[in-house]
JSON list of C-alpha atoms in Angstrom, two decimals:
[
{"chain": "G", "resi": 15, "resn": "MET", "atom": "CA", "xyz": [21.29, 32.39, -14.48]},
{"chain": "G", "resi": 16, "resn": "THR", "atom": "CA", "xyz": [20.30, 29.24, -14.05]},
{"chain": "G", "resi": 17, "resn": "ASP", "atom": "CA", "xyz": [22.80, 26.46, -15.63]},
{"chain": "G", "resi": 18, "resn": "TRP", "atom": "CA", "xyz": [20.27, 23.77, -16.81]},
{"chain": "G", "resi": 19, "resn": "ARG", "atom": "CA", "xyz": [23.14, 21.34, -17.39]},
{"chain": "G", "resi": 20, "resn": "ALA", "atom": "CA", "xyz": [23.88, 21.25, -13.81]},
{"chain": "G", "resi": 21, "resn": "VAL", "atom": "CA", "xyz": [20.41, 20.65, -12.53]},
{"chain": "G", "resi": 22, "resn": "PHE", "atom": "CA", "xyz": [19.80, 17.83, -15.06]},
{"chain": "G", "resi": 23, "resn": "VAL", "atom": "CA", "xyz": [23.18, 16.21, -14.04]},
{"chain": "G", "resi": 24, "resn": "GLY", "atom": "CA", "xyz": [22.36, 16.65, -10.46]},
{"chain": "G", "resi": 25, "resn": "PHE", "atom": "CA", "xyz": [18.90, 15.07, -11.05]},
{"chain": "G", "resi": 26, "resn": "LEU", "atom": "CA", "xyz": [20.16, 12.50, -12.72]},
{"chain": "G", "resi": 27, "resn": "VAL", "atom": "CA", "xyz": [22.86, 11.50, -10.06]},
{"chain": "G", "resi": 28, "resn": "ALA", "atom": "CA", "xyz": [20.29, 11.60, -7.38]},
{"chain": "G", "resi": 29, "resn": "THR", "atom": "CA", "xyz": [18.05, 9.25, -9.61]},
{"chain": "G", "resi": 30, "resn": "VAL", "atom": "CA", "xyz": [20.67, 7.12, -9.86]},
{"chain": "G", "resi": 31, "resn": "PHE", "atom": "CA", "xyz": [21.78, 6.63, -6.58]},
{"chain": "G", "resi": 32, "resn": "GLY", "atom": "CA", "xyz": [18.10, 6.67, -5.48]},
{"chain": "G", "resi": 33, "resn": "ILE", "atom": "CA", "xyz": [17.84, 3.67, -7.46]},
{"chain": "G", "resi": 34, "resn": "ILE", "atom": "CA", "xyz": [20.71, 2.25, -5.84]},
{"chain": "G", "resi": 35, "resn": "GLY", "atom": "CA", "xyz": [19.71, 3.46, -2.56]},
{"chain": "G", "resi": 36, "resn": "LEU", "atom": "CA", "xyz": [16.76, 1.41, -2.37]},
{"chain": "G", "resi": 37, "resn": "VAL", "atom": "CA", "xyz": [18.76, -1.26, -0.94]},
{"chain": "G", "resi": 38, "resn": "VAL", "atom": "CA", "xyz": [19.13, 0.83, 2.46]},
{"chain": "G", "resi": 39, "resn": "PRO", "atom": "CA", "xyz": [15.46, 2.22, 2.42]},
{"chain": "G", "resi": 40, "resn": "GLY", "atom": "CA", "xyz": [15.52, 5.70, 4.03]},
{"chain": "G", "resi": 41, "resn": "ILE", "atom": "CA", "xyz": [19.13, 6.45, 4.24]},
{"chain": "G", "resi": 42, "resn": "GLY", "atom": "CA", "xyz": [19.48, 5.57, 0.50]},
{"chain": "G", "resi": 43, "resn": "GLN", "atom": "CA", "xyz": [17.12, 8.36, -0.53]},
{"chain": "G", "resi": 44, "resn": "LEU", "atom": "CA", "xyz": [18.81, 10.74, 1.54]},
{"chain": "G", "resi": 45, "resn": "ALA", "atom": "CA", "xyz": [21.87, 10.08, 0.31]},
{"chain": "G", "resi": 46, "resn": "ALA", "atom": "CA", "xyz": [20.81, 10.25, -3.38]},
{"chain": "G", "resi": 47, "resn": "GLY", "atom": "CA", "xyz": [19.44, 13.65, -2.78]},
{"chain": "G", "resi": 48, "resn": "LEU", "atom": "CA", "xyz": [22.54, 15.00, -0.74]},
{"chain": "G", "resi": 49, "resn": "ILE", "atom": "CA", "xyz": [24.71, 13.80, -3.51]},
{"chain": "G", "resi": 50, "resn": "GLY", "atom": "CA", "xyz": [22.55, 14.89, -6.61]},
{"chain": "G", "resi": 51, "resn": "GLY", "atom": "CA", "xyz": [22.58, 18.76, -5.00]},
{"chain": "G", "resi": 52, "resn": "PHE", "atom": "CA", "xyz": [26.01, 18.57, -4.66]},
{"chain": "G", "resi": 53, "resn": "VAL", "atom": "CA", "xyz": [26.78, 17.81, -8.21]},
{"chain": "G", "resi": 54, "resn": "ALA", "atom": "CA", "xyz": [24.68, 20.40, -9.18]},
{"chain": "G", "resi": 55, "resn": "GLY", "atom": "CA", "xyz": [25.82, 22.82, -7.22]},
{"chain": "G", "resi": 56, "resn": "TYR", "atom": "CA", "xyz": [29.56, 22.14, -7.93]},
{"chain": "G", "resi": 57, "resn": "MET", "atom": "CA", "xyz": [29.21, 22.04, -11.21]},
{"chain": "G", "resi": 58, "resn": "ALA", "atom": "CA", "xyz": [27.24, 25.39, -11.52]},
{"chain": "G", "resi": 59, "resn": "GLY", "atom": "CA", "xyz": [29.78, 27.03, -8.98]},
{"chain": "G", "resi": 60, "resn": "GLY", "atom": "CA", "xyz": [29.36, 30.69, -8.52]},
{"chain": "G", "resi": 61, "resn": "GLY", "atom": "CA", "xyz": [28.96, 30.65, -4.59]},
{"chain": "G", "resi": 62, "resn": "LEU", "atom": "CA", "xyz": [26.49, 29.76, -1.77]},
{"chain": "G", "resi": 63, "resn": "GLY", "atom": "CA", "xyz": [23.75, 31.37, -3.59]},
{"chain": "G", "resi": 64, "resn": "SER", "atom": "CA", "xyz": [23.91, 29.86, -6.93]},
{"chain": "G", "resi": 65, "resn": "GLY", "atom": "CA", "xyz": [24.85, 26.43, -5.22]},
{"chain": "G", "resi": 66, "resn": "PHE", "atom": "CA", "xyz": [21.75, 26.62, -3.32]},
{"chain": "G", "resi": 67, "resn": "TRP", "atom": "CA", "xyz": [19.48, 27.54, -6.22]},
{"chain": "G", "resi": 68, "resn": "HIS", "atom": "CA", "xyz": [20.62, 24.53, -8.72]},
{"chain": "G", "resi": 69, "resn": "GLY", "atom": "CA", "xyz": [20.82, 22.05, -5.39]},
{"chain": "G", "resi": 70, "resn": "LEU", "atom": "CA", "xyz": [17.10, 23.30, -4.93]},
{"chain": "G", "resi": 71, "resn": "LEU", "atom": "CA", "xyz": [15.87, 22.90, -8.91]},
{"chain": "G", "resi": 72, "resn": "ALA", "atom": "CA", "xyz": [17.80, 19.28, -8.88]},
{"chain": "G", "resi": 73, "resn": "GLY", "atom": "CA", "xyz": [15.89, 18.15, -6.01]},
{"chain": "G", "resi": 74, "resn": "SER", "atom": "CA", "xyz": [12.57, 19.48, -6.62]},
{"chain": "G", "resi": 75, "resn": "LEU", "atom": "CA", "xyz": [12.41, 18.54, -10.19]},
{"chain": "G", "resi": 76, "resn": "GLY", "atom": "CA", "xyz": [13.59, 14.38, -8.59]},
{"chain": "G", "resi": 77, "resn": "GLY", "atom": "CA", "xyz": [10.69, 15.39, -5.86]},
{"chain": "G", "resi": 78, "resn": "ILE", "atom": "CA", "xyz": [8.11, 16.23, -8.64]},
{"chain": "G", "resi": 79, "resn": "ILE", "atom": "CA", "xyz": [8.91, 13.45, -10.75]},
{"chain": "G", "resi": 80, "resn": "GLY", "atom": "CA", "xyz": [8.69, 11.09, -7.66]},
{"chain": "G", "resi": 81, "resn": "GLY", "atom": "CA", "xyz": [5.45, 12.50, -6.59]},
{"chain": "G", "resi": 82, "resn": "LEU", "atom": "CA", "xyz": [4.05, 11.75, -9.77]},
{"chain": "G", "resi": 83, "resn": "LEU", "atom": "CA", "xyz": [5.09, 8.27, -9.88]},
{"chain": "G", "resi": 84, "resn": "VAL", "atom": "CA", "xyz": [3.30, 7.68, -6.42]},
{"chain": "G", "resi": 85, "resn": "GLY", "atom": "CA", "xyz": [0.39, 9.48, -8.24]},
{"chain": "G", "resi": 86, "resn": "VAL", "atom": "CA", "xyz": [0.63, 7.08, -11.19]},
{"chain": "G", "resi": 87, "resn": "ALA", "atom": "CA", "xyz": [0.90, 4.27, -9.29]},
{"chain": "G", "resi": 88, "resn": "VAL", "atom": "CA", "xyz": [-1.86, 4.70, -6.83]},
{"chain": "G", "resi": 89, "resn": "GLY", "atom": "CA", "xyz": [-4.16, 5.54, -10.21]},
{"chain": "G", "resi": 90, "resn": "LEU", "atom": "CA", "xyz": [-3.35, 2.21, -11.37]},
{"chain": "G", "resi": 91, "resn": "ALA", "atom": "CA", "xyz": [-3.92, 0.06, -8.18]},
{"chain": "G", "resi": 92, "resn": "GLY", "atom": "CA", "xyz": [-7.45, 2.10, -8.55]},
{"chain": "G", "resi": 93, "resn": "ILE", "atom": "CA", "xyz": [-7.86, 0.88, -11.98]},
{"chain": "G", "resi": 94, "resn": "ALA", "atom": "CA", "xyz": [-6.70, -2.56, -11.07]},
{"chain": "G", "resi": 95, "resn": "LEU", "atom": "CA", "xyz": [-9.21, -2.69, -8.27]},
{"chain": "G", "resi": 96, "resn": "GLY", "atom": "CA", "xyz": [-12.59, -1.51, -10.11]},
{"chain": "G", "resi": 97, "resn": "PRO", "atom": "CA", "xyz": [-15.29, 0.44, -9.04]},
{"chain": "G", "resi": 98, "resn": "LEU", "atom": "CA", "xyz": [-14.25, 0.10, -4.94]},
{"chain": "G", "resi": 99, "resn": "GLY", "atom": "CA", "xyz": [-10.46, 0.81, -6.19]},
{"chain": "G", "resi": 100, "resn": "GLY", "atom": "CA", "xyz": [-11.56, 3.81, -7.88]},
{"chain": "G", "resi": 101, "resn": "ALA", "atom": "CA", "xyz": [-13.58, 5.21, -4.70]},
{"chain": "G", "resi": 102, "resn": "ILE", "atom": "CA", "xyz": [-10.79, 4.58, -2.51]},
{"chain": "G", "resi": 103, "resn": "THR", "atom": "CA", "xyz": [-8.43, 6.06, -4.31]},
{"chain": "G", "resi": 104, "resn": "GLY", "atom": "CA", "xyz": [-10.49, 9.34, -5.58]},
{"chain": "G", "resi": 105, "resn": "ALA", "atom": "CA", "xyz": [-10.74, 9.74, -1.12]},
{"chain": "G", "resi": 106, "resn": "ALA", "atom": "CA", "xyz": [-7.57, 9.50, -1.19]},
{"chain": "G", "resi": 107, "resn": "GLY", "atom": "CA", "xyz": [-6.56, 11.57, -3.84]},
{"chain": "G", "resi": 108, "resn": "LEU", "atom": "CA", "xyz": [-5.72, 14.65, -1.48]},
{"chain": "G", "resi": 109, "resn": "GLY", "atom": "CA", "xyz": [-3.57, 12.62, 0.90]},
{"chain": "G", "resi": 110, "resn": "ILE", "atom": "CA", "xyz": [-1.50, 11.58, -2.12]},
{"chain": "G", "resi": 111, "resn": "PHE", "atom": "CA", "xyz": [-1.23, 14.82, -3.23]},
{"chain": "G", "resi": 112, "resn": "ALA", "atom": "CA", "xyz": [-0.03, 16.02, 0.32]},
{"chain": "G", "resi": 113, "resn": "LEU", "atom": "CA", "xyz": [2.44, 12.92, 0.12]},
{"chain": "G", "resi": 114, "resn": "ALA", "atom": "CA", "xyz": [3.55, 14.07, -3.50]},
{"chain": "G", "resi": 115, "resn": "VAL", "atom": "CA", "xyz": [4.55, 18.02, -2.02]},
{"chain": "G", "resi": 116, "resn": "ALA", "atom": "CA", "xyz": [5.98, 16.79, 1.16]},
{"chain": "G", "resi": 117, "resn": "ILE", "atom": "CA", "xyz": [8.27, 14.41, -0.78]},
{"chain": "G", "resi": 118, "resn": "SER", "atom": "CA", "xyz": [8.78, 17.45, -3.18]},
{"chain": "G", "resi": 119, "resn": "PHE", "atom": "CA", "xyz": [9.94, 19.79, -0.38]},
{"chain": "G", "resi": 120, "resn": "LEU", "atom": "CA", "xyz": [12.15, 17.36, 1.34]},
{"chain": "G", "resi": 121, "resn": "MET", "atom": "CA", "xyz": [14.09, 16.42, -1.40]},
{"chain": "G", "resi": 122, "resn": "ALA", "atom": "CA", "xyz": [14.67, 19.88, -2.45]},
{"chain": "G", "resi": 123, "resn": "LEU", "atom": "CA", "xyz": [15.86, 20.93, 1.16]},
{"chain": "G", "resi": 124, "resn": "GLU", "atom": "CA", "xyz": [18.47, 18.35, 1.48]},
{"chain": "G", "resi": 125, "resn": "SER", "atom": "CA", "xyz": [19.35, 18.81, -2.17]},
{"chain": "G", "resi": 126, "resn": "ALA", "atom": "CA", "xyz": [19.55, 22.74, -1.65]},
{"chain": "G", "resi": 127, "resn": "VAL", "atom": "CA", "xyz": [22.02, 22.74, 1.27]},
{"chain": "G", "resi": 128, "resn": "ALA", "atom": "CA", "xyz": [24.21, 19.79, -0.59]},
{"chain": "G", "resi": 129, "resn": "GLY", "atom": "CA", "xyz": [24.28, 22.13, -3.40]},
{"chain": "G", "resi": 130, "resn": "ALA", "atom": "CA", "xyz": [25.48, 24.95, -1.50]},
{"chain": "G", "resi": 131, "resn": "VAL", "atom": "CA", "xyz": [28.42, 22.88, -0.04]},
{"chain": "G", "resi": 132, "resn": "GLY", "atom": "CA", "xyz": [29.43, 21.94, -3.78]},
{"chain": "G", "resi": 133, "resn": "ALA", "atom": "CA", "xyz": [29.51, 25.39, -4.86]},
{"chain": "G", "resi": 134, "resn": "ALA", "atom": "CA", "xyz": [31.51, 26.48, -1.88]},
{"chain": "G", "resi": 135, "resn": "VAL", "atom": "CA", "xyz": [33.70, 23.47, -2.14]},
{"chain": "G", "resi": 136, "resn": "ARG", "atom": "CA", "xyz": [34.36, 24.47, -5.95]},
{"chain": "G", "resi": 137, "resn": "THR", "atom": "CA", "xyz": [35.47, 28.18, -5.46]}
]
Protein backbone atom coordinates (compact mmCIF):
# COMPACT_ATOMS: atom_id res chain seq x y z
CA MET A 1 0.00 0.00 0.00
CA THR A 2 1.29 3.44 -0.91
CA ASP A 3 2.04 5.86 1.90
CA TRP A 4 1.08 9.11 0.19
CA ARG A 5 2.30 11.15 3.12
CA ALA A 6 5.83 9.81 2.58
CA VAL A 7 5.56 10.49 -1.17
CA PHE A 8 4.35 14.05 -0.62
CA VAL A 9 7.02 14.83 1.98
CA GLY A 10 9.72 13.37 -0.30
CA PHE A 11 8.40 15.51 -3.16
CA LEU A 12 8.44 18.64 -0.97
CA VAL A 13 11.98 17.93 0.21
CA ALA A 14 13.14 17.44 -3.38
CA THR A 15 11.41 20.67 -4.42
CA VAL A 16 12.96 22.72 -1.64
CA PHE A 17 16.44 21.30 -2.25
CA GLY A 18 15.93 21.77 -6.00
CA ILE A 19 15.22 25.45 -5.50
CA ILE A 20 18.23 25.79 -3.23
CA GLY A 21 20.24 23.72 -5.71
CA LEU A 22 19.73 26.25 -8.47
CA VAL A 23 22.92 27.83 -7.20
CA VAL A 24 24.84 24.76 -8.39
CA PRO A 25 23.17 23.75 -11.70
CA GLY A 26 23.04 20.03 -12.38
CA ILE A 27 24.53 18.87 -9.11
CA GLY A 28 21.91 20.71 -7.06
CA GLN A 29 19.01 19.04 -8.89
CA LEU A 30 20.68 15.64 -8.72
CA ALA A 31 21.17 15.99 -4.99
CA ALA A 32 17.58 17.20 -4.59
CA GLY A 33 16.18 14.07 -6.25
CA LEU A 34 18.42 11.81 -4.21
CA ILE A 35 17.55 13.46 -0.90
CA GLY A 36 13.81 13.58 -1.67
CA GLY A 37 13.74 9.91 -2.69
CA PHE A 38 15.73 8.94 0.40
CA VAL A 39 13.26 10.76 2.65
CA ALA A 40 10.26 9.13 0.94
CA GLY A 41 11.80 5.66 1.24
CA TYR A 42 12.88 6.22 4.82
CA MET A 43 9.43 7.43 5.88
CA ALA A 44 7.66 4.56 4.11
CA GLY A 45 10.03 1.84 5.33
CA GLY A 46 9.02 -1.74 4.63
CA GLY A 47 12.05 -2.95 2.70
CA LEU A 48 13.81 -2.25 -0.57
CA GLY A 49 10.76 -2.68 -2.81
CA SER A 50 8.61 -0.34 -0.77
CA GLY A 51 11.36 2.27 -0.56
CA PHE A 52 11.97 1.99 -4.29
CA TRP A 53 8.25 2.46 -5.01
CA HIS A 54 7.83 5.48 -2.74
CA GLY A 55 11.01 7.12 -4.02
CA LEU A 56 9.85 6.48 -7.58
CA LEU A 57 6.50 8.14 -6.92
CA ALA A 58 8.07 11.15 -5.20
CA GLY A 59 10.57 11.64 -8.03
CA SER A 60 8.06 11.19 -10.83
CA LEU A 61 5.64 13.61 -9.18
CA GLY A 62 8.42 16.17 -9.17
CA GLY A 63 9.28 15.31 -12.77
CA ILE A 64 5.70 15.68 -13.96
CA ILE A 65 5.32 19.05 -12.27
CA GLY A 66 8.72 20.16 -13.56
CA GLY A 67 7.74 19.14 -17.09
CA LEU A 68 4.47 21.02 -16.81
CA LEU A 69 6.32 24.14 -15.69
CA VAL A 70 8.65 23.88 -18.70
CA GLY A 71 5.63 23.53 -20.99
CA VAL A 72 3.86 26.52 -19.45
CA ALA A 73 7.00 28.66 -19.71
CA VAL A 74 7.43 27.83 -23.38
CA GLY A 75 3.73 28.44 -24.02
CA LEU A 76 3.90 31.85 -22.37
CA ALA A 77 7.00 32.69 -24.41
CA GLY A 78 5.07 31.78 -27.54
CA ILE A 79 2.19 34.04 -26.58
CA ALA A 80 4.58 36.90 -25.82
CA LEU A 81 6.21 36.60 -29.24
CA GLY A 82 2.92 36.83 -31.13
CA PRO A 83 2.05 34.81 -34.24
CA LEU A 84 5.66 33.91 -35.00
CA GLY A 85 6.14 32.70 -31.42
CA GLY A 86 3.01 30.57 -31.69
CA ALA A 87 4.35 28.91 -34.82
CA ILE A 88 7.74 28.31 -33.26
CA THR A 89 6.40 26.88 -29.99
CA GLY A 90 3.80 24.83 -31.86
CA ALA A 91 6.54 23.24 -33.94
CA ALA A 92 8.65 22.67 -30.84
CA GLY A 93 5.77 21.09 -28.91
CA LEU A 94 6.85 17.51 -29.51
CA GLY A 95 10.39 18.34 -28.38
CA ILE A 96 9.03 19.97 -25.25
CA PHE A 97 6.94 16.89 -24.49
CA ALA A 98 9.97 14.64 -25.00
CA LEU A 99 12.02 16.87 -22.69
CA ALA A 100 9.32 16.72 -20.01
CA VAL A 101 9.19 12.92 -20.24
CA ALA A 102 12.98 12.67 -20.03
CA ILE A 103 13.06 14.96 -16.98
CA SER A 104 10.38 12.86 -15.31
CA PHE A 105 12.24 9.58 -15.98
CA LEU A 106 15.55 10.89 -14.70
CA MET A 107 14.06 12.33 -11.53
CA ALA A 108 12.06 9.17 -10.91
CA LEU A 109 14.98 6.77 -11.36
CA GLU A 110 17.41 8.57 -9.09
CA SER A 111 14.73 9.04 -6.45
CA ALA A 112 13.73 5.38 -6.66
CA VAL A 113 17.27 4.18 -5.99
CA ALA A 114 17.64 6.62 -3.12
CA GLY A 115 14.24 5.50 -1.77
CA ALA A 116 15.42 1.90 -1.67
CA VAL A 117 18.52 2.99 0.23
CA GLY A 118 16.38 5.03 2.64
CA ALA A 119 14.13 2.06 3.35
CA ALA A 120 17.16 -0.19 3.87
CA VAL A 121 18.64 2.29 6.35
CA ARG A 122 15.39 2.37 8.32
CA THR A 123 15.12 -1.41 8.62
